[in-house]
Short mmCIF file of N, CA and C in Angstrom, two decimals:
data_model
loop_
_atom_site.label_atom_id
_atom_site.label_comp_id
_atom_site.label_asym_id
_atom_site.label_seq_id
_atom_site.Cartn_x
_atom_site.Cartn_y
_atom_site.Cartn_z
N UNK K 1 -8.86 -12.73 22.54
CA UNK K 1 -7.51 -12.25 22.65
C UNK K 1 -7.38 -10.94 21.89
N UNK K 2 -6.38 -9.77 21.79
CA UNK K 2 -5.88 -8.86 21.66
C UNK K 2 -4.88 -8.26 21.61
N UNK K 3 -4.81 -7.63 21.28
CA UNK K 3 -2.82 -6.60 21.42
C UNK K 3 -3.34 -5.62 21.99
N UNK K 4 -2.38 -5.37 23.02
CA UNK K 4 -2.77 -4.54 23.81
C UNK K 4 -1.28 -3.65 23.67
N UNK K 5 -1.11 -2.62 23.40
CA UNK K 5 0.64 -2.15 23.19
C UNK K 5 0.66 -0.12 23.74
N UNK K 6 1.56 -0.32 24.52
CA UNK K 6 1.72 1.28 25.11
C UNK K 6 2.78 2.02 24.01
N UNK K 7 2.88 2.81 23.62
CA UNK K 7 3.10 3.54 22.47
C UNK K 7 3.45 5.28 22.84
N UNK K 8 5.07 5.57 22.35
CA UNK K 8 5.26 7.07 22.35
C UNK K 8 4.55 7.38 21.01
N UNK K 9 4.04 8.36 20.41
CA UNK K 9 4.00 9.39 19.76
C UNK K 9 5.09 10.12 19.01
N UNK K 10 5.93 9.09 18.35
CA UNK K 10 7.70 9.80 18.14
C UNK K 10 7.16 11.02 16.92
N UNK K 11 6.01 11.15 15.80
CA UNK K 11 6.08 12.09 14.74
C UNK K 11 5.18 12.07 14.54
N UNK K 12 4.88 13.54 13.93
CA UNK K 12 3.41 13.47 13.26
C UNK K 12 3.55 14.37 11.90
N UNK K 13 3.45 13.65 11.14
CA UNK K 13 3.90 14.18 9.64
C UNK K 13 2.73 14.95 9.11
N UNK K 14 2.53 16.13 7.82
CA UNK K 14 1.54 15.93 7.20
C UNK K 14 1.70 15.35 5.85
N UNK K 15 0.34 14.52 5.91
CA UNK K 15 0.86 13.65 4.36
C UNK K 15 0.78 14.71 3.07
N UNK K 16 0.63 14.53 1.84
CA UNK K 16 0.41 14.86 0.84
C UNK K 16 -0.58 15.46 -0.06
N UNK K 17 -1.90 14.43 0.93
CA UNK K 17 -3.68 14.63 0.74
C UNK K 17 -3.59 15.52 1.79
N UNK K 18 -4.66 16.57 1.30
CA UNK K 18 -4.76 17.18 2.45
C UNK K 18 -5.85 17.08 3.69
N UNK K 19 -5.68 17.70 4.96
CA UNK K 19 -6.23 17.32 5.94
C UNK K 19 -5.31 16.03 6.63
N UNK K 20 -4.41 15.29 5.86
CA UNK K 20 -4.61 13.52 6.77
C UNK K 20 -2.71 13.92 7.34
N UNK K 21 -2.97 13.04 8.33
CA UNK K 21 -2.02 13.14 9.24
C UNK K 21 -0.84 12.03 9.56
N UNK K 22 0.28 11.62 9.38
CA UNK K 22 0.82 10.00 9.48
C UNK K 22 1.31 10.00 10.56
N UNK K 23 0.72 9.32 11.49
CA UNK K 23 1.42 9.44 12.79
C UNK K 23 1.88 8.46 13.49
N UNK K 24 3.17 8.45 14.09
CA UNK K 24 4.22 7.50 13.97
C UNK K 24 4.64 6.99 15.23
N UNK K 25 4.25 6.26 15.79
CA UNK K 25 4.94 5.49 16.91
C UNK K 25 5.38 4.28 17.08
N UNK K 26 6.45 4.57 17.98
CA UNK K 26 7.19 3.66 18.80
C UNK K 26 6.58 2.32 19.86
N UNK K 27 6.28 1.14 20.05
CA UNK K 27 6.31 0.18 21.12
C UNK K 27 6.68 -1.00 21.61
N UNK K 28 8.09 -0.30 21.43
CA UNK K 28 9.06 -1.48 21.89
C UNK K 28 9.18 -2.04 20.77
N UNK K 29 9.01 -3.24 21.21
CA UNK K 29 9.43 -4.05 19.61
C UNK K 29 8.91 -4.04 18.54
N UNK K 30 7.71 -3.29 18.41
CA UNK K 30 6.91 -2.96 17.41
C UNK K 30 6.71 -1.78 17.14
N UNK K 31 6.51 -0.81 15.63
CA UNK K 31 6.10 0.20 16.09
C UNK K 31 4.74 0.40 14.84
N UNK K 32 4.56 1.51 14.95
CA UNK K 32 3.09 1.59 14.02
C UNK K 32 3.19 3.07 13.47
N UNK K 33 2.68 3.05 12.07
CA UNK K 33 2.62 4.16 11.03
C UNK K 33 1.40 3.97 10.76
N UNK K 34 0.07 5.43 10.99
CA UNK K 34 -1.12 5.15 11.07
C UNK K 34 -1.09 6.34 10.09
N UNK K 35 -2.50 6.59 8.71
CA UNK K 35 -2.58 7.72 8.34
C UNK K 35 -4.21 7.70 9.21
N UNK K 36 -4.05 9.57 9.48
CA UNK K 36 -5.54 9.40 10.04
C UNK K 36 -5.95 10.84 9.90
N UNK K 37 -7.28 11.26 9.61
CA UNK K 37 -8.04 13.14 9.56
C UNK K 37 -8.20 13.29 10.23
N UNK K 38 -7.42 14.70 10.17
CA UNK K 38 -6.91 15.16 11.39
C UNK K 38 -8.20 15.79 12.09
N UNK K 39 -9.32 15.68 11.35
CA UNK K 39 -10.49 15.84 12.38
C UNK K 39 -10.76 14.83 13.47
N UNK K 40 -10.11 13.88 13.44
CA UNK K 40 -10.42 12.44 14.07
C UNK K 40 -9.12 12.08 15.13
N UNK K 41 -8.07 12.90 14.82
CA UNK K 41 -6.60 12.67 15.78
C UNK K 41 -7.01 13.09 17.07
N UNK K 42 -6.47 12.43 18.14
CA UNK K 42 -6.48 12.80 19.58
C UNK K 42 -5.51 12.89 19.70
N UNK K 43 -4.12 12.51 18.98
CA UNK K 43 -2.80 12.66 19.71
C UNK K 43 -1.84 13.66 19.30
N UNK K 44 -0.63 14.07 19.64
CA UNK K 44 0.32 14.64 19.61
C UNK K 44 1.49 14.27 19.68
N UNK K 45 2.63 15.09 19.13
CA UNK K 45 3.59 14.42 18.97
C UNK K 45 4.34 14.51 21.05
N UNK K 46 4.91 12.78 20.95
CA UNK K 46 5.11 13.29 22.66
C UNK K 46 4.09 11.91 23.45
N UNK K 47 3.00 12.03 22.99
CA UNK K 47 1.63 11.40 23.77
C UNK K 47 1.98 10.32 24.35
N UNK K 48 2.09 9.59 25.17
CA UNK K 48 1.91 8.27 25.33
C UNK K 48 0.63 7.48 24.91
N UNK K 49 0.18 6.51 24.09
CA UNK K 49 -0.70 6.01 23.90
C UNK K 49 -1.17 5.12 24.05
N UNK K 50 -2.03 4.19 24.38
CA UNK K 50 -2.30 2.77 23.99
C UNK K 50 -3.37 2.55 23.10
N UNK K 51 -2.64 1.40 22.05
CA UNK K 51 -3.28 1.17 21.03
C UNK K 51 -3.72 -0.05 21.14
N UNK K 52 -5.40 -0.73 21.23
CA UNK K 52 -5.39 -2.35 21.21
C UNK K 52 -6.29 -2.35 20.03
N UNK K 53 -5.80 -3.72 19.68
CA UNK K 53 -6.08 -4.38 17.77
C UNK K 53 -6.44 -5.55 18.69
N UNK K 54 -7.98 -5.80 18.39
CA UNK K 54 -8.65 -6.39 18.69
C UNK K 54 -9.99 -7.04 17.31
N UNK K 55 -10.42 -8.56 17.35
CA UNK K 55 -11.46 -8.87 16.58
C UNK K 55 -12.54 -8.37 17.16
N UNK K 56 -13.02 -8.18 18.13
CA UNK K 56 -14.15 -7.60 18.29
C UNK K 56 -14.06 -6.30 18.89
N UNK K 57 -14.78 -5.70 18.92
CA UNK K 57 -15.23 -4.05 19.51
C UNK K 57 -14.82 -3.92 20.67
N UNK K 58 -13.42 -3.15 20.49
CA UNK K 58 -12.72 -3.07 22.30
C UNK K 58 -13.39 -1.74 22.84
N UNK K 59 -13.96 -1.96 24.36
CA UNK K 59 -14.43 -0.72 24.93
C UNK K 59 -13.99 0.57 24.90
N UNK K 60 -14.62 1.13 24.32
CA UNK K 60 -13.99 2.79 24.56
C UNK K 60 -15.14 3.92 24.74
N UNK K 61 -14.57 4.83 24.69
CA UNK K 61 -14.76 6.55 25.03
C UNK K 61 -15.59 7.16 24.20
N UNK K 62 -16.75 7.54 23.82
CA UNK K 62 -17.09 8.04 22.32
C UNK K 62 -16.63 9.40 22.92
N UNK K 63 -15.85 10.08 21.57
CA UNK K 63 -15.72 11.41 21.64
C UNK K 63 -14.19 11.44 22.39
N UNK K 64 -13.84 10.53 23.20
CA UNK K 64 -12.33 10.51 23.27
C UNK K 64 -11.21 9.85 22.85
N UNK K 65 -11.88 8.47 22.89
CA UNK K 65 -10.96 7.38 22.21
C UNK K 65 -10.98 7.47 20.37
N UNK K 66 -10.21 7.45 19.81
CA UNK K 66 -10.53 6.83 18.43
C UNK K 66 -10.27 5.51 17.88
N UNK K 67 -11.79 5.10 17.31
CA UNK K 67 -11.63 3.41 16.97
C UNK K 67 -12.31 3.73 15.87
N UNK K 68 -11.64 2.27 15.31
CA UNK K 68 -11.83 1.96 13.48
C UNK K 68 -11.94 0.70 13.31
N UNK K 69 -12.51 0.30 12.37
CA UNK K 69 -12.42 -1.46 11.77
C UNK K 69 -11.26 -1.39 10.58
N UNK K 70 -11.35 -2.43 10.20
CA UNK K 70 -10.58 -2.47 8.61
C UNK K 70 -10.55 -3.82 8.38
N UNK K 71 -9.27 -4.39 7.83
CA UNK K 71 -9.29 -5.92 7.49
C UNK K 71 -7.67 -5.62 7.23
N UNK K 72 -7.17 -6.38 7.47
CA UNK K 72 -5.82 -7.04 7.39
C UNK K 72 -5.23 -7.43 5.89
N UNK K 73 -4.66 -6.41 4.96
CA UNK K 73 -4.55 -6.71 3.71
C UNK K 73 -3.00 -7.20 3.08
N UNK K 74 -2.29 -7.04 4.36
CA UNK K 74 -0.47 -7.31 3.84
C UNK K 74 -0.09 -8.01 4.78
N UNK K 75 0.89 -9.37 4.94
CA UNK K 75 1.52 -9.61 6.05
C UNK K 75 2.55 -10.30 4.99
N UNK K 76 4.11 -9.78 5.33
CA UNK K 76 5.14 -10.35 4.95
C UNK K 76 6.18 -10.14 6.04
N UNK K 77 7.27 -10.89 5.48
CA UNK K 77 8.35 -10.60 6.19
C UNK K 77 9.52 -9.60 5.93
N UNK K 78 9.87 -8.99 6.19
CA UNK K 78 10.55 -7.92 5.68
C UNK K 78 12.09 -7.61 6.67
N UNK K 79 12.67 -8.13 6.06
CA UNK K 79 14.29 -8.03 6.78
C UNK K 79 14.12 -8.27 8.60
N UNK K 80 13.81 -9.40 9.03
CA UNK K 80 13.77 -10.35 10.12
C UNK K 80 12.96 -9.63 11.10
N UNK K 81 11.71 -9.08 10.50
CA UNK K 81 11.07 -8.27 11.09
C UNK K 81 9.37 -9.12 10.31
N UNK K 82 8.10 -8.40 10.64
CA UNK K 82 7.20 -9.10 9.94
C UNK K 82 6.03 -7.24 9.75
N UNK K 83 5.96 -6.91 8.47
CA UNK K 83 5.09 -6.08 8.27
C UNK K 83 3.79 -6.19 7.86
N UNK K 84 2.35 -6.20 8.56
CA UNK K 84 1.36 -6.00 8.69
C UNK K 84 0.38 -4.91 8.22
N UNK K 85 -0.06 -4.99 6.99
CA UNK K 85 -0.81 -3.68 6.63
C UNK K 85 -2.82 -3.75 7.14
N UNK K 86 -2.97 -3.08 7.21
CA UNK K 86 -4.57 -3.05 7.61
C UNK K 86 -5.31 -1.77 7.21
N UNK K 87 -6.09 -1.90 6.03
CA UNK K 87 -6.87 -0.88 5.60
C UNK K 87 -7.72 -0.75 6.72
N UNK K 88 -7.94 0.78 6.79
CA UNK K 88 -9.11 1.04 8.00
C UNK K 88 -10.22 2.52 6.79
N UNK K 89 -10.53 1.16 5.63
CA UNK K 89 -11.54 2.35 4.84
C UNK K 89 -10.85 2.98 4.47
N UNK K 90 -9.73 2.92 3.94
CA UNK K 90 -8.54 3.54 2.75
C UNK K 90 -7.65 3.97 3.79
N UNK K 91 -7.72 4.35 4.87
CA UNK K 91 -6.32 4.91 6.01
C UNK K 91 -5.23 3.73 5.88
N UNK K 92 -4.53 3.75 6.32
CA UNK K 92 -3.61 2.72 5.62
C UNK K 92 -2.63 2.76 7.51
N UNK K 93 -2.55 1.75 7.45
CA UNK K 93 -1.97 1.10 9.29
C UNK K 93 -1.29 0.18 8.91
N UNK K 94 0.29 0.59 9.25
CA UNK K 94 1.59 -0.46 8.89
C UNK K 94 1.96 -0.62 10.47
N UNK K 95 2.05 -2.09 10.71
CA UNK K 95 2.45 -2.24 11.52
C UNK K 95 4.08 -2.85 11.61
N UNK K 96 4.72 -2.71 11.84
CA UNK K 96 6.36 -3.34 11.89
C UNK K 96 6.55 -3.64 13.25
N UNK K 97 6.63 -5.45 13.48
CA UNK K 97 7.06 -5.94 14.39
C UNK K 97 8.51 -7.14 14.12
N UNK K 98 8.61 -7.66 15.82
CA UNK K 98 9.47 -8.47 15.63
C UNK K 98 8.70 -10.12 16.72
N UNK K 99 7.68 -9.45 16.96
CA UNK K 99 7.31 -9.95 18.16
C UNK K 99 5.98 -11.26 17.49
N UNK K 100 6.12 -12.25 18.21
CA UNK K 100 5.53 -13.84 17.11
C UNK K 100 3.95 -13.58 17.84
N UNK K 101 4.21 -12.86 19.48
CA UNK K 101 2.46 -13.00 19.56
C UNK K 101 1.33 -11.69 18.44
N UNK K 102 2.16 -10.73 18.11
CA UNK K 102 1.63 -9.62 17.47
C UNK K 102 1.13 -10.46 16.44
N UNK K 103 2.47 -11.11 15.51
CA UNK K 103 2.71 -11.68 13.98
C UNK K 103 1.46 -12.92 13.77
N UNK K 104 1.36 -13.29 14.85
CA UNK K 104 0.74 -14.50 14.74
C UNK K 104 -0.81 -14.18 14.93
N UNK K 105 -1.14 -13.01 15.54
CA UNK K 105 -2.59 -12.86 16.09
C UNK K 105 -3.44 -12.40 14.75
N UNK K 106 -2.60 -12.15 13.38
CA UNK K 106 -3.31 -11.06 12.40
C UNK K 106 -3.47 -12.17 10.85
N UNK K 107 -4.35 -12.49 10.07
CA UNK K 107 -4.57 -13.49 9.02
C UNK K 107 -5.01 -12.55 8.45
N UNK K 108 -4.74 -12.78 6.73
CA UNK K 108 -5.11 -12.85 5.56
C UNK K 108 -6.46 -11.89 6.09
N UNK K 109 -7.03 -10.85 5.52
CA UNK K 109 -8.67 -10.41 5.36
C UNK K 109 -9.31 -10.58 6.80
N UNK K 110 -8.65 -10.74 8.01
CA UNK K 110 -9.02 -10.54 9.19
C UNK K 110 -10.06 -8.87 8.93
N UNK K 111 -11.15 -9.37 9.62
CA UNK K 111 -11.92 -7.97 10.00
C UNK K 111 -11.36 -7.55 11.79
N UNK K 112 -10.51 -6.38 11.52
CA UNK K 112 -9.70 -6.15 13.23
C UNK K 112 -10.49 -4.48 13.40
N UNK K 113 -10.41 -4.29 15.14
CA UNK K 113 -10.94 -2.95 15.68
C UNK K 113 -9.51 -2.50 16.39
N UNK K 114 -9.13 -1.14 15.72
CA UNK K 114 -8.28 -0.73 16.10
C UNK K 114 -8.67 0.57 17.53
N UNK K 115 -7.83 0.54 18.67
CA UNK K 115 -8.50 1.85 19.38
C UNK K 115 -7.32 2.23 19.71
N UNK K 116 -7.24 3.83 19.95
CA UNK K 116 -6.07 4.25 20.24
C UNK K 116 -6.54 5.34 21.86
N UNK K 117 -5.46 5.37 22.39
CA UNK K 117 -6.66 5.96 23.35
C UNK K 117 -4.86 6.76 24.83
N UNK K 118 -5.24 8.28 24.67
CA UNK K 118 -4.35 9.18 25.60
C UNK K 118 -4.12 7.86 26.38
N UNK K 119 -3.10 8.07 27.34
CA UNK K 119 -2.87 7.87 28.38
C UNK K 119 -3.01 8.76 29.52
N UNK K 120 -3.06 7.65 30.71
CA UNK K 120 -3.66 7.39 31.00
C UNK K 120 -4.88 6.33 30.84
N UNK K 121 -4.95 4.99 30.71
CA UNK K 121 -6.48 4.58 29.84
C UNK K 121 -7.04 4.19 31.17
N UNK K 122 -8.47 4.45 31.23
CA UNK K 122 -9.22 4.27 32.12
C UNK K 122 -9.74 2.75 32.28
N UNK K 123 -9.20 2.04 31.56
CA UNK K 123 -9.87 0.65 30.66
C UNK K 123 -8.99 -0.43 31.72
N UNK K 124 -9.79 -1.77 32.11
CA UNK K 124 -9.12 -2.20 32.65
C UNK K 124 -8.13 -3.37 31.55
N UNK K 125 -6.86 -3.99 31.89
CA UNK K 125 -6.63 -4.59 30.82
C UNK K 125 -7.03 -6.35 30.52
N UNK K 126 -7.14 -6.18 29.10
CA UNK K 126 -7.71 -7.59 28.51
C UNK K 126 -7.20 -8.30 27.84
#
């Protein structure tokens, strides 16, 4: 199983460190605050994206898609909503949902593969 979630591109901040990028989208009932180097960004503010958070290695693009591992280090509830943190090797991925299949798919120190990938995805879905 997987999250599979289509995603605007609403901001792209620069953080504080330099080079890294916080980039902010919208999907539906969920949305996601990713920091990421900006040597490694494919997107823009605008993009449509899809992002799937997957336990094992979801297919992708080398050189177009960007994918990461991490582990699942925060899950609370936070004003009738449920926030999800996931280190990806110090990048830091907040997820804010409302949705029980997202909330429910992510445990304690989960090792998860994040891919983010333009639209358009060439990928069939899983």
């Amino acid at each position: 199983m997987s999250i599979n979630l289509m995603c605007s591109v609403v901001k792209i901040d620069e953080s504080k460190i330099p080079d890294i990028y916080l980039i902010n989208m919208s999907c539906g009932e969920t949305s996601i605050q990713m920091d990421i180097h900006r040597s490694v960004n494919i997107v823009k503010e605008g993009d449509l994206v899809e992002v799937v958070i997957d336990k094992k290695v979801p297919t992708y693009i080398e050189g177009r898609d960007f994918v990461a591992h991490g582990y699942v280090v925060s899950k609370r509830e936070v004003g009738g909503s449920t926030r999800i943190h996931v280190s990806l090797w110090g990048y830091l991925v907040v997820i804010n949902t409302s949705s029980r299949a997202v909330v429910e798919f992510f445990n304690y120190m989960d090792k998860v593969y994040i891919r983010m990938s333009r639209s358009p995805s060439p990928y069939p879905k899983t």
